[in-house]
Amino acid sequence: MSERAAPFYCPYCGDEDLRPHEQGHGAWLCGACRRAFTLKYLGLVFADAPADEPATTPTTSAKEGQ
């Protein structure tokens, strides 16, 4: 993985005119809306179940509850 992964578009206006900003690592400047923003990689998140399968919850039958 590279040290600087570039975003593809501005999260505010959606334009693709992005440049590194001098405010530090992960800072970007949008040339269209002139907003400066930072990005931070937090890590990987693994779900308990695959996304295409609904999560199941345990159920009890009426006989088991008596």
PDB file of C-alpha atoms in Angstrom:
ATOM      1  CA  MET A   1       0.000   0.000   0.000  1.00  0.00           C
ATOM      2  CA  SER A   2       1.281   3.448  -0.799  1.00  0.00           C
ATOM      3  CA  GLU A   3       1.809   6.080   1.859  1.00  0.00           C
ATOM      4  CA  ARG A   4      -0.739   8.400   0.278  1.00  0.00           C
ATOM      5  CA  ALA A   5      -3.898   6.940  -1.218  1.00  0.00           C
ATOM      6  CA  ALA A   6      -5.629   9.659  -3.199  1.00  0.00           C
ATOM      7  CA  PRO A   7      -9.398  10.131  -2.959  1.00  0.00           C
ATOM      8  CA  PHE A   8     -11.283   9.996  -6.265  1.00  0.00           C
ATOM      9  CA  TYR A   9     -13.748  12.827  -5.604  1.00  0.00           C
ATOM     10  CA  CYS A  10     -14.612  15.573  -3.120  1.00  0.00           C
ATOM     11  CA  PRO A  11     -16.969  14.347  -0.359  1.00  0.00           C
ATOM     12  CA  TYR A  12     -18.779  17.726  -0.410  1.00  0.00           C
ATOM     13  CA  CYS A  13     -19.349  18.593  -4.086  1.00  0.00           C
ATOM     14  CA  GLY A  14     -18.342  15.388  -5.890  1.00  0.00           C
ATOM     15  CA  ASP A  15     -15.799  17.083  -8.167  1.00  0.00           C
ATOM     16  CA  GLU A  16     -12.572  15.301  -9.105  1.00  0.00           C
ATOM     17  CA  ASP A  17     -10.249  18.347  -8.996  1.00  0.00           C
ATOM     18  CA  LEU A  18      -8.348  17.390  -5.821  1.00  0.00           C
ATOM     19  CA  ARG A  19      -4.826  18.388  -4.777  1.00  0.00           C
ATOM     20  CA  PRO A  20      -2.754  17.604  -1.692  1.00  0.00           C
ATOM     21  CA  HIS A  21      -3.148  20.358   0.908  1.00  0.00           C
ATOM     22  CA  GLU A  22      -0.211  21.658   2.931  1.00  0.00           C
ATOM     23  CA  GLN A  23      -1.993  21.239   6.293  1.00  0.00           C
ATOM     24  CA  GLY A  24      -0.470  17.818   6.892  1.00  0.00           C
ATOM     25  CA  HIS A  25      -0.746  14.161   5.982  1.00  0.00           C
ATOM     26  CA  GLY A  26      -4.101  13.153   4.531  1.00  0.00           C
ATOM     27  CA  ALA A  27      -5.227  16.731   3.843  1.00  0.00           C
ATOM     28  CA  TRP A  28      -6.766  17.521   0.442  1.00  0.00           C
ATOM     29  CA  LEU A  29      -8.021  20.675  -1.275  1.00  0.00           C
ATOM     30  CA  CYS A  30     -10.928  20.631  -3.737  1.00  0.00           C
ATOM     31  CA  GLY A  31     -10.319  23.036  -6.621  1.00  0.00           C
ATOM     32  CA  ALA A  32     -14.037  23.303  -7.414  1.00  0.00           C
ATOM     33  CA  CYS A  33     -15.612  24.179  -4.044  1.00  0.00           C
ATOM     34  CA  ARG A  34     -12.325  25.296  -2.338  1.00  0.00           C
ATOM     35  CA  ARG A  35     -12.973  23.104   0.713  1.00  0.00           C
ATOM     36  CA  ALA A  36     -10.048  21.507   2.510  1.00  0.00           C
ATOM     37  CA  PHE A  37     -10.607  18.173   4.220  1.00  0.00           C
ATOM     38  CA  THR A  38      -8.642  15.306   5.722  1.00  0.00           C
ATOM     39  CA  LEU A  39      -8.959  11.579   5.299  1.00  0.00           C
ATOM     40  CA  LYS A  40      -7.970   8.988   7.855  1.00  0.00           C
ATOM     41  CA  TYR A  41      -7.758   5.234   7.423  1.00  0.00           C
ATOM     42  CA  LEU A  42      -9.244   3.517  10.473  1.00  0.00           C
ATOM     43  CA  GLY A  43      -8.745  -0.150   9.584  1.00  0.00           C
ATOM     44  CA  LEU A  44     -10.657  -3.188   8.405  1.00  0.00           C
ATOM     45  CA  VAL A  45     -13.990  -4.237   9.848  1.00  0.00           C
ATOM     46  CA  PHE A  46     -15.148  -7.832   9.581  1.00  0.00           C
ATOM     47  CA  ALA A  47     -18.832  -8.648   9.939  1.00  0.00           C
ATOM     48  CA  ASP A  48     -20.027 -11.765  11.755  1.00  0.00           C
ATOM     49  CA  ALA A  49     -22.116 -12.852   8.744  1.00  0.00           C
ATOM     50  CA  PRO A  50     -21.583 -12.205   5.034  1.00  0.00           C
ATOM     51  CA  ALA A  51     -23.403  -9.131   3.710  1.00  0.00           C
ATOM     52  CA  ASP A  52     -25.683 -11.182   1.438  1.00  0.00           C
ATOM     53  CA  GLU A  53     -26.967 -13.351   4.318  1.00  0.00           C
ATOM     54  CA  PRO A  54     -29.315 -11.846   6.928  1.00  0.00           C
ATOM     55  CA  ALA A  55     -28.262 -12.148  10.539  1.00  0.00           C
ATOM     56  CA  THR A  56     -30.192 -14.816  12.424  1.00  0.00           C
ATOM     57  CA  THR A  57     -31.411 -14.531  15.979  1.00  0.00           C
ATOM     58  CA  PRO A  58     -32.179 -17.496  18.214  1.00  0.00           C
ATOM     59  CA  THR A  59     -35.886 -18.149  18.695  1.00  0.00           C
ATOM     60  CA  THR A  60     -37.714 -20.331  21.191  1.00  0.00           C
ATOM     61  CA  SER A  61     -40.859 -22.256  20.436  1.00  0.00           C
ATOM     62  CA  ALA A  62     -43.981 -21.984  22.577  1.00  0.00           C
ATOM     63  CA  LYS A  63     -43.415 -25.472  24.029  1.00  0.00           C
ATOM     64  CA  GLU A  64     -39.862 -24.672  25.150  1.00  0.00           C
ATOM     65  CA  GLY A  65     -41.053 -21.605  27.043  1.00  0.00           C
ATOM     66  CA  GLN A  66     -43.565 -23.595  29.164  1.00  0.00           C
TER      67      GLN A  66
END
